[in-house]
Short mmCIF file of C-alpha atoms in Angstrom, two decimals:
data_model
loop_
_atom_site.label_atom_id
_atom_site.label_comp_id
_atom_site.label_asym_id
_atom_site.label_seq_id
_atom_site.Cartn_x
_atom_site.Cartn_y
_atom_site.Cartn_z
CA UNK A 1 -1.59 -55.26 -18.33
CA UNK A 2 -3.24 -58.28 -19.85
CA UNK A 3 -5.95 -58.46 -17.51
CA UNK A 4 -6.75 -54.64 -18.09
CA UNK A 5 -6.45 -55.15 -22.08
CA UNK A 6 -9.19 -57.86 -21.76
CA UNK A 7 -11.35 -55.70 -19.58
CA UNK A 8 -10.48 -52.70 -22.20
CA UNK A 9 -11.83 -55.31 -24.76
CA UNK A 10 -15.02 -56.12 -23.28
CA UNK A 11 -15.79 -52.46 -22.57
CA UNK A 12 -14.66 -50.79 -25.82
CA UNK A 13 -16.28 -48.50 -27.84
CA UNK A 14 -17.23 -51.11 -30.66
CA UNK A 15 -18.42 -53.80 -28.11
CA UNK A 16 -21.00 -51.26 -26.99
CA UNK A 17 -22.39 -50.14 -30.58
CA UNK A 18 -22.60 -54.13 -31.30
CA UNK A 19 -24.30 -54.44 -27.82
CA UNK A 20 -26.77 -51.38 -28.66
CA UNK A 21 -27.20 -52.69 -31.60
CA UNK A 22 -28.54 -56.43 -30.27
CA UNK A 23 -30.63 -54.29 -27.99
CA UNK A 24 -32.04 -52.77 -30.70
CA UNK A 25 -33.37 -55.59 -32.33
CA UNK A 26 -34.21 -57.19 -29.67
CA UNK A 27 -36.52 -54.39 -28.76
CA UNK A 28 -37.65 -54.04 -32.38
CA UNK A 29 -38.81 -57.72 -32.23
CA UNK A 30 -40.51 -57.59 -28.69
CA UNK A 31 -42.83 -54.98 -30.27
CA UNK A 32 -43.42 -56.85 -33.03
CA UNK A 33 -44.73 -59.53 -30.93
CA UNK A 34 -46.24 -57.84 -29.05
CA UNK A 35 -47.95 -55.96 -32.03
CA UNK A 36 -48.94 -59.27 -33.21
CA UNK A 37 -50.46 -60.34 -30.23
CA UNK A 38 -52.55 -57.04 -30.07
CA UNK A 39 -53.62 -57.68 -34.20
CA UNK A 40 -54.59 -61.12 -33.12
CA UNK A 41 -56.91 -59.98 -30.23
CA UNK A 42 -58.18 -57.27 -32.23
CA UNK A 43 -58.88 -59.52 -35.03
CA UNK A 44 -60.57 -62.32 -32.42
CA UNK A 45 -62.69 -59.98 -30.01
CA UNK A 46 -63.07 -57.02 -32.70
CA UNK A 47 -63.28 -56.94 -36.23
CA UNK A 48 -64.87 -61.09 -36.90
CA UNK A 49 -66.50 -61.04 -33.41
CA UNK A 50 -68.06 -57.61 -34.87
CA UNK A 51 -68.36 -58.32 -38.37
CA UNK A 52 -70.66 -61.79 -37.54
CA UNK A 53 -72.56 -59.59 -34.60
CA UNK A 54 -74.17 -57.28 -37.41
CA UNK A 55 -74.45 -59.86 -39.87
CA UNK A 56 -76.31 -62.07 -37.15
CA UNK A 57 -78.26 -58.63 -36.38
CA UNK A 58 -78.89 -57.67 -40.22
CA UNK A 59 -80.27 -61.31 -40.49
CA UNK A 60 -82.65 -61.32 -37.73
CA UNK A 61 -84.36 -58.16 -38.58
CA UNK A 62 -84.45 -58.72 -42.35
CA UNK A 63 -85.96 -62.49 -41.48
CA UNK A 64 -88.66 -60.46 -39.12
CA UNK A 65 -89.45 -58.40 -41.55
CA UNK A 66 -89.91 -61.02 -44.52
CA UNK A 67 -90.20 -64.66 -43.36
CA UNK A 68 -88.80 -65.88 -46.52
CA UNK A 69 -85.21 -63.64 -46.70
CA UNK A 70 -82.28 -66.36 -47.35
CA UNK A 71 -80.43 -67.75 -44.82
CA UNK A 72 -76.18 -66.02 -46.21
CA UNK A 73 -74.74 -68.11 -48.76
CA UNK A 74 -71.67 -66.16 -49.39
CA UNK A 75 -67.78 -66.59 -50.60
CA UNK A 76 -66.84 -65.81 -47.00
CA UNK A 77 -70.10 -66.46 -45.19
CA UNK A 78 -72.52 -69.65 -44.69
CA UNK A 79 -75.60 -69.67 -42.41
CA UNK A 80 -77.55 -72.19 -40.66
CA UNK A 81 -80.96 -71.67 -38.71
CA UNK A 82 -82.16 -74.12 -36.18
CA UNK A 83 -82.23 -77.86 -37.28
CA UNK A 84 -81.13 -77.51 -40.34
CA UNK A 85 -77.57 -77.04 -39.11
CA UNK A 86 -75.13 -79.79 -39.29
CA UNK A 87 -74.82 -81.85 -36.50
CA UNK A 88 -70.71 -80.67 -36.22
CA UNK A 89 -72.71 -76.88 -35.42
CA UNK A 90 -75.50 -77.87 -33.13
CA UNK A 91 -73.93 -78.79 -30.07
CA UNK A 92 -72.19 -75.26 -30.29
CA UNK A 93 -73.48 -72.65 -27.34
CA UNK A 94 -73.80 -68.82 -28.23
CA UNK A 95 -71.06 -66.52 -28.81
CA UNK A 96 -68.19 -67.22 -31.08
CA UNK A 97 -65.98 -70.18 -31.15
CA UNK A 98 -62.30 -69.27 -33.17
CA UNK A 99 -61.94 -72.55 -34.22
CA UNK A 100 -64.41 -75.31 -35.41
CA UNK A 101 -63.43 -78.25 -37.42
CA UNK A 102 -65.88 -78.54 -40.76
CA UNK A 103 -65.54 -82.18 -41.69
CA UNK A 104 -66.40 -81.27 -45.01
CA UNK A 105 -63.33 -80.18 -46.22
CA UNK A 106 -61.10 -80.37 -43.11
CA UNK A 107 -60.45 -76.96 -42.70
CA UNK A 108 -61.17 -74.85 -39.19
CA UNK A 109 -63.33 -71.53 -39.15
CA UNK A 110 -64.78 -69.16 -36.65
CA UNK A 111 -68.12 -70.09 -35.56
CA UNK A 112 -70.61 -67.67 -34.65
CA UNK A 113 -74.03 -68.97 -32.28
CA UNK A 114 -76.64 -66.57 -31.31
CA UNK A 115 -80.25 -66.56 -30.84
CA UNK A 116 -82.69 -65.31 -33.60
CA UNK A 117 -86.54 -65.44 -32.15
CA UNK A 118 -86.15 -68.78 -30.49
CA UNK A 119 -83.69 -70.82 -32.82
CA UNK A 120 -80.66 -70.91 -33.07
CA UNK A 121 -78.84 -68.98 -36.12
CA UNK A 122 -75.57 -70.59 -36.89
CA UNK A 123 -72.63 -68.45 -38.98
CA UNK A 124 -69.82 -70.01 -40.20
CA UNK A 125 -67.19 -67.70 -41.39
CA UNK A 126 -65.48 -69.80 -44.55
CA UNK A 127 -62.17 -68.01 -45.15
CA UNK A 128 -60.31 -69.47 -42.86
CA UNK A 129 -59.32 -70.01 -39.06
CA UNK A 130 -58.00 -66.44 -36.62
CA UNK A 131 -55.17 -67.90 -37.14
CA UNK A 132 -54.69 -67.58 -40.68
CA UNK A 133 -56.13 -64.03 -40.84
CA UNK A 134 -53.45 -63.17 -38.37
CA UNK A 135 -50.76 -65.01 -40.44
CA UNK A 136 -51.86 -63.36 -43.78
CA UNK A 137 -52.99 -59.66 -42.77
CA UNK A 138 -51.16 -59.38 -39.39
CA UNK A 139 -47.43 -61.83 -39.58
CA UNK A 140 -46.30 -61.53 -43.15
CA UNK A 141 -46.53 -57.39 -43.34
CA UNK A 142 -44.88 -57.54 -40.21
CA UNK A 143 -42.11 -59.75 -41.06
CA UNK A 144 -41.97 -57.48 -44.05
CA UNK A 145 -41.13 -54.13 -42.06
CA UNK A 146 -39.44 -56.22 -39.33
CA UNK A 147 -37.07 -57.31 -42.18
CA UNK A 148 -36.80 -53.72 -43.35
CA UNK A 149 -36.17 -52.41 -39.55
CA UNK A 150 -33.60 -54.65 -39.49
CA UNK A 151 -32.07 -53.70 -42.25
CA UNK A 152 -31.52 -50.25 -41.52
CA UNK A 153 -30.43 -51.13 -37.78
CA UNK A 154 -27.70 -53.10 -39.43
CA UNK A 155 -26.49 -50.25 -42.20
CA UNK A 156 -26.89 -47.60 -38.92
CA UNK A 157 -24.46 -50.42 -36.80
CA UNK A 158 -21.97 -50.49 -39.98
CA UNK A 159 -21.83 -46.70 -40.60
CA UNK A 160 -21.70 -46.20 -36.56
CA UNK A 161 -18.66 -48.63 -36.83
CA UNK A 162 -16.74 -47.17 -39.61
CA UNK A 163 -16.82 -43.91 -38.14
CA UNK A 164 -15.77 -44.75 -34.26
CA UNK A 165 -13.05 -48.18 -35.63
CA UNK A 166 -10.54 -45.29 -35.93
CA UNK A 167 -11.21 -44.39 -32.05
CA UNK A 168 -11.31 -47.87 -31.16
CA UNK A 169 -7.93 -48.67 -32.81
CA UNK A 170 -6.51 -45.95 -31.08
CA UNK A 171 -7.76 -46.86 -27.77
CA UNK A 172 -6.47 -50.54 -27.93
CA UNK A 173 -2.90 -49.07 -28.92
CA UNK A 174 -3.34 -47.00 -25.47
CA UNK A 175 -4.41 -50.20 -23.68
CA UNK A 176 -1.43 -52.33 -24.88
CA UNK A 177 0.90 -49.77 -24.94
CA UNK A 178 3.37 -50.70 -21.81
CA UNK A 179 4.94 -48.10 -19.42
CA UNK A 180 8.71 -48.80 -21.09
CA UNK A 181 7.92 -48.85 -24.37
CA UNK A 182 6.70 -44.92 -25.16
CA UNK A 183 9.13 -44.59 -27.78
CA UNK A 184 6.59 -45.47 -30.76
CA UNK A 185 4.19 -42.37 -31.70
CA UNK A 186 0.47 -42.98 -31.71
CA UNK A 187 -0.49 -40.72 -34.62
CA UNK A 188 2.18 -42.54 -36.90
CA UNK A 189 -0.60 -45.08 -37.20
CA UNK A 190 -3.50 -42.00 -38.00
CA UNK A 191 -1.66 -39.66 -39.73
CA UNK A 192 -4.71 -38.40 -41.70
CA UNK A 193 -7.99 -39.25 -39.40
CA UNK A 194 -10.03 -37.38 -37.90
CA UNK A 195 -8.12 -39.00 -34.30
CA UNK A 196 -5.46 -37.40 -35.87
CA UNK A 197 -5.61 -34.80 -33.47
CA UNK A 198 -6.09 -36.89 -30.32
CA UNK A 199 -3.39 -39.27 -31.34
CA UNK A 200 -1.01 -36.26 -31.17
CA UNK A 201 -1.97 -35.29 -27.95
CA UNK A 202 -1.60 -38.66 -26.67
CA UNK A 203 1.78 -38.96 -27.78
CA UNK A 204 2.74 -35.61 -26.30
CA UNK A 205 1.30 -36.84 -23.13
CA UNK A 206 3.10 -40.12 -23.35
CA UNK A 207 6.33 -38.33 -24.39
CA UNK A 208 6.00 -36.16 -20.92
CA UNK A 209 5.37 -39.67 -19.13
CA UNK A 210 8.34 -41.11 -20.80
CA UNK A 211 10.84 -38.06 -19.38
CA UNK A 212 9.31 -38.24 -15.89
CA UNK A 213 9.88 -42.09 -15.84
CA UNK A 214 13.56 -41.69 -17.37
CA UNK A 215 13.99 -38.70 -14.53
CA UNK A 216 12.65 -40.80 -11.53
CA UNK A 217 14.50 -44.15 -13.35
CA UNK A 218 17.89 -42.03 -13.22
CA UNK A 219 16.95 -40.32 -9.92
CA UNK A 220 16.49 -43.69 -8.11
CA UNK A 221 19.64 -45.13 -9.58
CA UNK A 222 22.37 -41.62 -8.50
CA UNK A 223 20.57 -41.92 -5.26
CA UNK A 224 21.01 -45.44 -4.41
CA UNK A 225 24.62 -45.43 -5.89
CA UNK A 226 25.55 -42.34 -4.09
CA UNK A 227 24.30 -43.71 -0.49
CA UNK A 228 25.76 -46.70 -0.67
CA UNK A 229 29.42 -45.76 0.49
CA UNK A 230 28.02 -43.76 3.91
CA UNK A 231 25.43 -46.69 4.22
CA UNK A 232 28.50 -49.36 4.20
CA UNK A 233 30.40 -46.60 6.38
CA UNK A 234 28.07 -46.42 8.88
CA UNK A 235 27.31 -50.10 9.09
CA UNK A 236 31.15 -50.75 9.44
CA UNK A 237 31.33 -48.06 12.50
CA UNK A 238 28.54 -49.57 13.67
CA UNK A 239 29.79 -53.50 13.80
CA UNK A 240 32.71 -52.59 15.41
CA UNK A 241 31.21 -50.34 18.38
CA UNK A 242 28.83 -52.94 18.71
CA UNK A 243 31.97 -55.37 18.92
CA UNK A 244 33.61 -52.90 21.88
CA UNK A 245 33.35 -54.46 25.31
CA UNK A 246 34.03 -51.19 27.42
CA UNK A 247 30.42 -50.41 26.31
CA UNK A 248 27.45 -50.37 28.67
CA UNK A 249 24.50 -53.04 27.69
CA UNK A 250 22.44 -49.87 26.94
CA UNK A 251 24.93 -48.26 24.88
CA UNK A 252 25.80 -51.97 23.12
CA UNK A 253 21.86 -52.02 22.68
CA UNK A 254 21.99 -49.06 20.52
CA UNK A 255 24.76 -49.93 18.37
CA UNK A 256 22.77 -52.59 17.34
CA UNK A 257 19.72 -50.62 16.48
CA UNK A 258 21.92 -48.64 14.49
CA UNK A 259 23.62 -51.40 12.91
CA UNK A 260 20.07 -52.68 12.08
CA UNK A 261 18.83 -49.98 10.68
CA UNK A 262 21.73 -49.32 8.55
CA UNK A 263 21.28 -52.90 7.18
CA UNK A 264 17.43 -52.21 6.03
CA UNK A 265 18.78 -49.52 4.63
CA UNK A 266 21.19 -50.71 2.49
CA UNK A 267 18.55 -53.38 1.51
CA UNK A 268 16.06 -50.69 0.17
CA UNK A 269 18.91 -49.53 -1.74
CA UNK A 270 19.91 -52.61 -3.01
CA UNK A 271 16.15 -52.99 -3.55
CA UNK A 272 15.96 -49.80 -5.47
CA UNK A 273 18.86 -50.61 -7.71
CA UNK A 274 16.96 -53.58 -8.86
CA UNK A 275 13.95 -51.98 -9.55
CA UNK A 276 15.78 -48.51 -11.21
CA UNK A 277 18.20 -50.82 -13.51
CA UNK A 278 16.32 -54.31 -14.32
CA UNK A 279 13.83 -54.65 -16.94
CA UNK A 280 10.71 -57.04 -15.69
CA UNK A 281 11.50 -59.92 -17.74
CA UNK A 282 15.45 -60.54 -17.49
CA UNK A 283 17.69 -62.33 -20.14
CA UNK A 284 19.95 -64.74 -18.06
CA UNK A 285 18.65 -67.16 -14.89
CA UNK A 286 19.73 -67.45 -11.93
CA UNK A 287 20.87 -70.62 -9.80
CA UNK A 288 18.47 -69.97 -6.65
CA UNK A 289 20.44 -73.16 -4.62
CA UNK A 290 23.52 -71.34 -5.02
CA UNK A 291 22.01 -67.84 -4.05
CA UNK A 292 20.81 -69.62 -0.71
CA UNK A 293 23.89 -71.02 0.08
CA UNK A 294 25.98 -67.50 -0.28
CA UNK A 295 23.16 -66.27 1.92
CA UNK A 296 22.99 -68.92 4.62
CA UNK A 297 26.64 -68.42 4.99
CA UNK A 298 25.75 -64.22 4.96
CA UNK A 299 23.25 -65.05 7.62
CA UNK A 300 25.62 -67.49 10.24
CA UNK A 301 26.99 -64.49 12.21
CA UNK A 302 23.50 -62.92 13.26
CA UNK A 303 22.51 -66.10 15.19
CA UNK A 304 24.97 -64.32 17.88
CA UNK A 305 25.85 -67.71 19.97
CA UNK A 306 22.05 -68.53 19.68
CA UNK A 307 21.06 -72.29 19.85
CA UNK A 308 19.73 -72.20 16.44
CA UNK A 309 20.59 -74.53 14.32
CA UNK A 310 20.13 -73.04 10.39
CA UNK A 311 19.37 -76.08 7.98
CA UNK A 312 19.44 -76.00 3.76
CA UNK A 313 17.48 -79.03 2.25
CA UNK A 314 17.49 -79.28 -1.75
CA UNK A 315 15.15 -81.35 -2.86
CA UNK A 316 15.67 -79.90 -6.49
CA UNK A 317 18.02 -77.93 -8.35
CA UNK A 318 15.98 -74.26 -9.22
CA UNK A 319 16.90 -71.52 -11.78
CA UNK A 320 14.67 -68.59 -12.64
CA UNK A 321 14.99 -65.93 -14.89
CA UNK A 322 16.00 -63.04 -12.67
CA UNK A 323 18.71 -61.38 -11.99
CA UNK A 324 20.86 -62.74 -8.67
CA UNK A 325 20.43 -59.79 -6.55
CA UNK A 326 16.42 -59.61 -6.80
CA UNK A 327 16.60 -63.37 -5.82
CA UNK A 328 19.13 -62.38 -2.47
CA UNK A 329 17.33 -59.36 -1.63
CA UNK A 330 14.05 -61.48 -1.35
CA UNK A 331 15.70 -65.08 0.08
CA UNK A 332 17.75 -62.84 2.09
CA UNK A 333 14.87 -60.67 3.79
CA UNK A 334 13.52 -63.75 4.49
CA UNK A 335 15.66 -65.61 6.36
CA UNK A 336 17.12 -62.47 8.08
CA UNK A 337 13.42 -62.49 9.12
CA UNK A 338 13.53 -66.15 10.35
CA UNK A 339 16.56 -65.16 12.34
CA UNK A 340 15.09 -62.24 14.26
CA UNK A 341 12.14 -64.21 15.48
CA UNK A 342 13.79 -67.47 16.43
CA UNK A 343 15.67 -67.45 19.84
CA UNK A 344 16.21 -71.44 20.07
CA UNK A 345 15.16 -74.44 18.11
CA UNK A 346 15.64 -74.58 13.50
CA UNK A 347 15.44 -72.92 10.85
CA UNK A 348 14.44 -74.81 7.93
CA UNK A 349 15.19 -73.77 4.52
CA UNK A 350 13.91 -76.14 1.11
CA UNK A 351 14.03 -76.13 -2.43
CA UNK A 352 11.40 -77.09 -4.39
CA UNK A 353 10.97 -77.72 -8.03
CA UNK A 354 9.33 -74.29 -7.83
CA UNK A 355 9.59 -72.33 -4.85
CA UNK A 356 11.71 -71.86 -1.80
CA UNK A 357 9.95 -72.27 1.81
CA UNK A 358 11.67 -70.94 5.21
CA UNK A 359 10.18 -72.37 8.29
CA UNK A 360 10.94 -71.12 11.95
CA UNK A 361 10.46 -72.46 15.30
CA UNK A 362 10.27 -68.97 16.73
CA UNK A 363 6.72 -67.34 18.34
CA UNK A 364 4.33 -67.79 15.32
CA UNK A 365 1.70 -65.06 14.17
CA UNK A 366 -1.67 -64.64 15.13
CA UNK A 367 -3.50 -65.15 12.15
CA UNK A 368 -5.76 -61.64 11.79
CA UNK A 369 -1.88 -60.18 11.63
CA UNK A 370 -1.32 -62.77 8.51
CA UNK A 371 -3.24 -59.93 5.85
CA UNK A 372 -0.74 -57.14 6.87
CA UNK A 373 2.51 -59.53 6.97
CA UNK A 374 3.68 -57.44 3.99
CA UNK A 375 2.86 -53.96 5.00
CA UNK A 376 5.70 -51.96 5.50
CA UNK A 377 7.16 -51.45 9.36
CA UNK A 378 4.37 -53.80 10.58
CA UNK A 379 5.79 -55.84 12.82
CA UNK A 380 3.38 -59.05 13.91
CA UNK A 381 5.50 -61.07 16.36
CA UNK A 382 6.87 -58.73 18.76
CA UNK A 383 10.48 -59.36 19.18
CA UNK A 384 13.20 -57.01 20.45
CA UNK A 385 15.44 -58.59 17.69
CA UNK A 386 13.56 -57.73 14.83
CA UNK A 387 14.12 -54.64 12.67
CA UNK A 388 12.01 -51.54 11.81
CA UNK A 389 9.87 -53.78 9.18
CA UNK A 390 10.45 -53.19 5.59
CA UNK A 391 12.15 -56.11 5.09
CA UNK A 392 8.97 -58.31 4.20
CA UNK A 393 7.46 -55.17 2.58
CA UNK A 394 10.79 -55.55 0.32
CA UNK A 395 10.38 -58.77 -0.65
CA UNK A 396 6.70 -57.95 -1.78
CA UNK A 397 7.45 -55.46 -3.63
CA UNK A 398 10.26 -57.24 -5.96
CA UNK A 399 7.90 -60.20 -5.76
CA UNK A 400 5.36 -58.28 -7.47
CA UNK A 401 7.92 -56.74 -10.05
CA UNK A 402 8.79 -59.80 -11.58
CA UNK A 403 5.88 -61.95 -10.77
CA UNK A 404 6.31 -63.92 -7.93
CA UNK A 405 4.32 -65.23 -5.51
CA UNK A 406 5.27 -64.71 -1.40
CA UNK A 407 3.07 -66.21 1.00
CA UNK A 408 3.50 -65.99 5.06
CA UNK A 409 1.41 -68.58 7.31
CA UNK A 410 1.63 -70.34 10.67
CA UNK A 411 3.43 -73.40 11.15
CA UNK A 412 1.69 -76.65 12.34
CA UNK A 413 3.47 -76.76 15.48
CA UNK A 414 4.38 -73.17 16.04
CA UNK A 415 6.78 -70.83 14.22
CA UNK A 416 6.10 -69.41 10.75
CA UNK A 417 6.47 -70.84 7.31
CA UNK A 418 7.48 -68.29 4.53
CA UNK A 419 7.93 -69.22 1.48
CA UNK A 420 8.36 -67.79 -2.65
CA UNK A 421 6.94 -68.95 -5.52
CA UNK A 422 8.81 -68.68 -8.52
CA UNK A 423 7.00 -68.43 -12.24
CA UNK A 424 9.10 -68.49 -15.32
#
C-alpha cells in the first residue's frame, strides 16, 4: 500500500500541472533563445550589414559625382578613405568585421571595408559593438515579455491548482485508504465541493466493497469452522484403517492418500481461519522456539520407522508478532515438507536471531523448478510420500499476509534448505 501511495504521489494530478507547468517555461525560454539568436543574426547579416552597404553605396556615387562630398562624420557613423585611415583600420579586408577594437576610447564597433574606385573606404559604425545592439533592442524587451510570460504561466499553474487540489485530496484519501478500514466516508471531508458528488459515489462504492469483504470474511470463517469436525472425522477413520494389518499394501496405500489429503485439508482450513479472523498486524508475539518444539514433537510419528534423525538447534531465542497458529501452519508445512522428501539421513531445523531454516538430506531440486516452489500442487522432487502440493503454496500465502519472507534453495551437498524470514 505504501509503495502504491508513493507511485500515486509521483503520478497525481498536481505533480502533472507542476510538471506541465516546468515544461512550459522551459519551452517559453527555448524560444526566447532561440528568438534571440535569430535578432542577433538578423541584426549582424541584415539590418548593420545593410545599413553600411547603402551608406558605402550612397558615398561612392555622391564622391563620383562631386570629388569634394565629405567623407560621414556622424553621431553613429565615421568614415575613412584610403590612407587616411588609422592604422587599427587598414589592415582590415572587405566586408564587415562585428567587432574591432578603437584604441581611442576602448570601445568595439562594427567595421565595414569595401572598395570605392580603387581605395579603400573604411566605415566605422560608433554606437556600439552587435553585441550591445542585441543586448539593448533584442535581450532586455525580451526579458521584459519573458518576465511577463512567466508571470501569467505561474497565475494559470495557481488557478489550475486551486481548482483540481480538491480532486487531488480526494484521490490521496482513495490511495491511503486500506481495504479494512472503509468505515470513514469520503465526502465527510468535501461536503460542499464540487467532488462532492464523486466523493459520494466513492463511498457508496466503498460501502458495497466493505459488505462483500464482511460477506466473504464471515463466509470463510462458517466454512472453515463447519468442516473442521468431518475433516478431523475423516482423518481419524483414516489413521486407524491405515493402522489395520488385514489390509492389502494397495488398500494400506490408499488409506494413506486419504489420510494425506485429509491433513492438507485441514491445513487450508486452519490456513483460512487465520486469514478470515487475524488482522495483518497482531497485538501479542509469539515464542517461535516453543512453536517448533510442539511441532517437532507433531511431526515424530510421520517418519514411520524411517532412519531419519529430526534435529532442533537454537541458536537464539525468537518472538514475532503473530499469532501462534500462522507461525505452526507455516513451520509446520515446512517440516512436514522436509519429512516427505527425506527417506534416510537429517533433518536440520535452526533458530536464528531472525528467521528459522529447515534443511533436508532428501533428493534436492533442480534449480529451473526453484521459481515455482510456491505454486500450488507443484510438486518439484518427485516423491511417492509427498502430498498433493499446497502445503508450500500455504506457507506463501500467510507469508505474504503478514510480511514474511520464505525462500526455498538447494543444499550444498544435496537436499533442500527452506527457510522463513521473520520482520517485526
Amino acid at each position: 500500500m505504501t509503495r502504491n501511495g508513493r507511485m500515486a504521489g509521483r503520478t497525481s494530478l498536481g505533480g502533472r500541472l507542476l510538471r506541465a507547468l516546468w515544461l512550459q517555461l522551459l519551452f517559453i525560454s527555448l524560444v526566447a533563445a532561440s528568438s534571440l539568436m535569430a535578432a542577433r543574426y538578423v541584426l549582424e547579416n541584415g539590418l548593420v550589414r545593410q545599413a553600411l552597404d547603402l551608406e558605402a553605396k550612397h558615398f561612392i556615387d555622391a564622391r563620383r559625382a562631386d570629388p569634394a562630398y565629405p567623407l560621414p562624420r556622424t553621431r553613429n557613423l565615421e568614415g575613412y578613405l584610403g590612407d587616411s585611415a588609422p592604422a587599427w583600420l587598414q589592415r582590415l579586408p572587405y566586408g564587415l568585421h562585428k567587432d574591432v577594437l578603437d584604441p581611442r576610447d576602448g570601445e568595439w564597433h562594427p567595421v565595414y571595408v569595401a572598395p570605392a574606385d580603387g581605395q579603400r573606404l573604411y566605415l566605422v559604425y560608433l554606437t556600439g559593438s552587435i553585441d550591445r545592439l542585441v543586448l539593448l533592442f533584442g535581450l532586455l524587451p525580451l526579458t521584459a515579455v519573458l518576465l511577463a510570460l512567466y508571470l501569467v504561466a505561474w497565475i494559470g499553474y495557481r488557478a489550475s491548482h486551486r481548482a483540481v487540489s480538491p480532486v487531488v485530496a480526494l484521490a490521496r484519501q482513495v490511495t491511503q485508504r486500506r481495504a479494512e478500514n472503509l468505515t470513514r466516508r469520503f465526502s465527510d471531508d468535501h461536503p460542499d465541493s464540487e467532488v462532492g458528488t464523486l466523493a459520494r459515489a466513492l463511498d457508496g462504492y466503498a460501502e458495497r466493497i466493505g459488505e462483500l469483504l464482511e460477506r466473504e470474511r464471515q463466509f470463510t470463517a462458517d466454512a472453515s469452522h463447519e468442516l473442521r469436525t468431518p475433516i478431523t472425522i475423516i482423518r481419524g477413520a483414516a489413521q486407524l484403517l491405515a493402522g489395520d494389518r488385514a489390509l492389502s499394501p494397495a488398500a494400506e496405500q490408499r488409506a494413506q492418500m486419504i489420510q494425506r489429503a485429509a491433513t492438507d485439508l485441514g491445513e487450508m482450513l486452519d490456513m483460512l481461519l487465520v486469514l478470515a479472523r487475524t488482522p495483518q498486524t497482531p497485538g501479542g508475539r509469539c515464542d517461535v522456539n516453543a512453536v517448533l518444539r510442539a511441532e517437532i514433537e507433531r511431526c515424530q510419528p510421520l517418519l514411520h520407522g524411517r532412519p531419519v534423525r529430526l534435529k532442533l538447534i537454537e541458536h537464539s531465542p525468537l518472538t514475532v508478532p503473530a499469532p501462534r497458529q500462522a507461525i505452526a501452519i507455516v513451520v509446520g508445512n515446512l517440516l512436514r515438507n522436509a519429512i516427505n522428501y527425506t527417506e534416510t539421513g537429517d533433518i536440520t531445523v535452526v533458530v536464528l536471531e531472525r528467521s528459522v531454516t529447515i534443511t533436508d538430506t532428501g533428493p534436492g531440486i533442480a534449480t529451473e523448478d526453484l521459481p515455482h516452489v510456491f505454486t500450488r500442487h507443484f510438486r518439484g522432487r518427485g516423491n511417492s510420500q509427498a502430498g498433493s502440493g499446497i502445503g508450500l503454496a500455504i506457507v506463501a500465502r500467510l507469508c505474504d499476509r503478514f510480511g514474511w519472507q520464505p525462500r526455498v534453495e538447494p543444499a550444498a551437498d544435496g537436499g533442500v534448505v527452506a527457510s522463513v524470514r521473520f520482520f517485526g
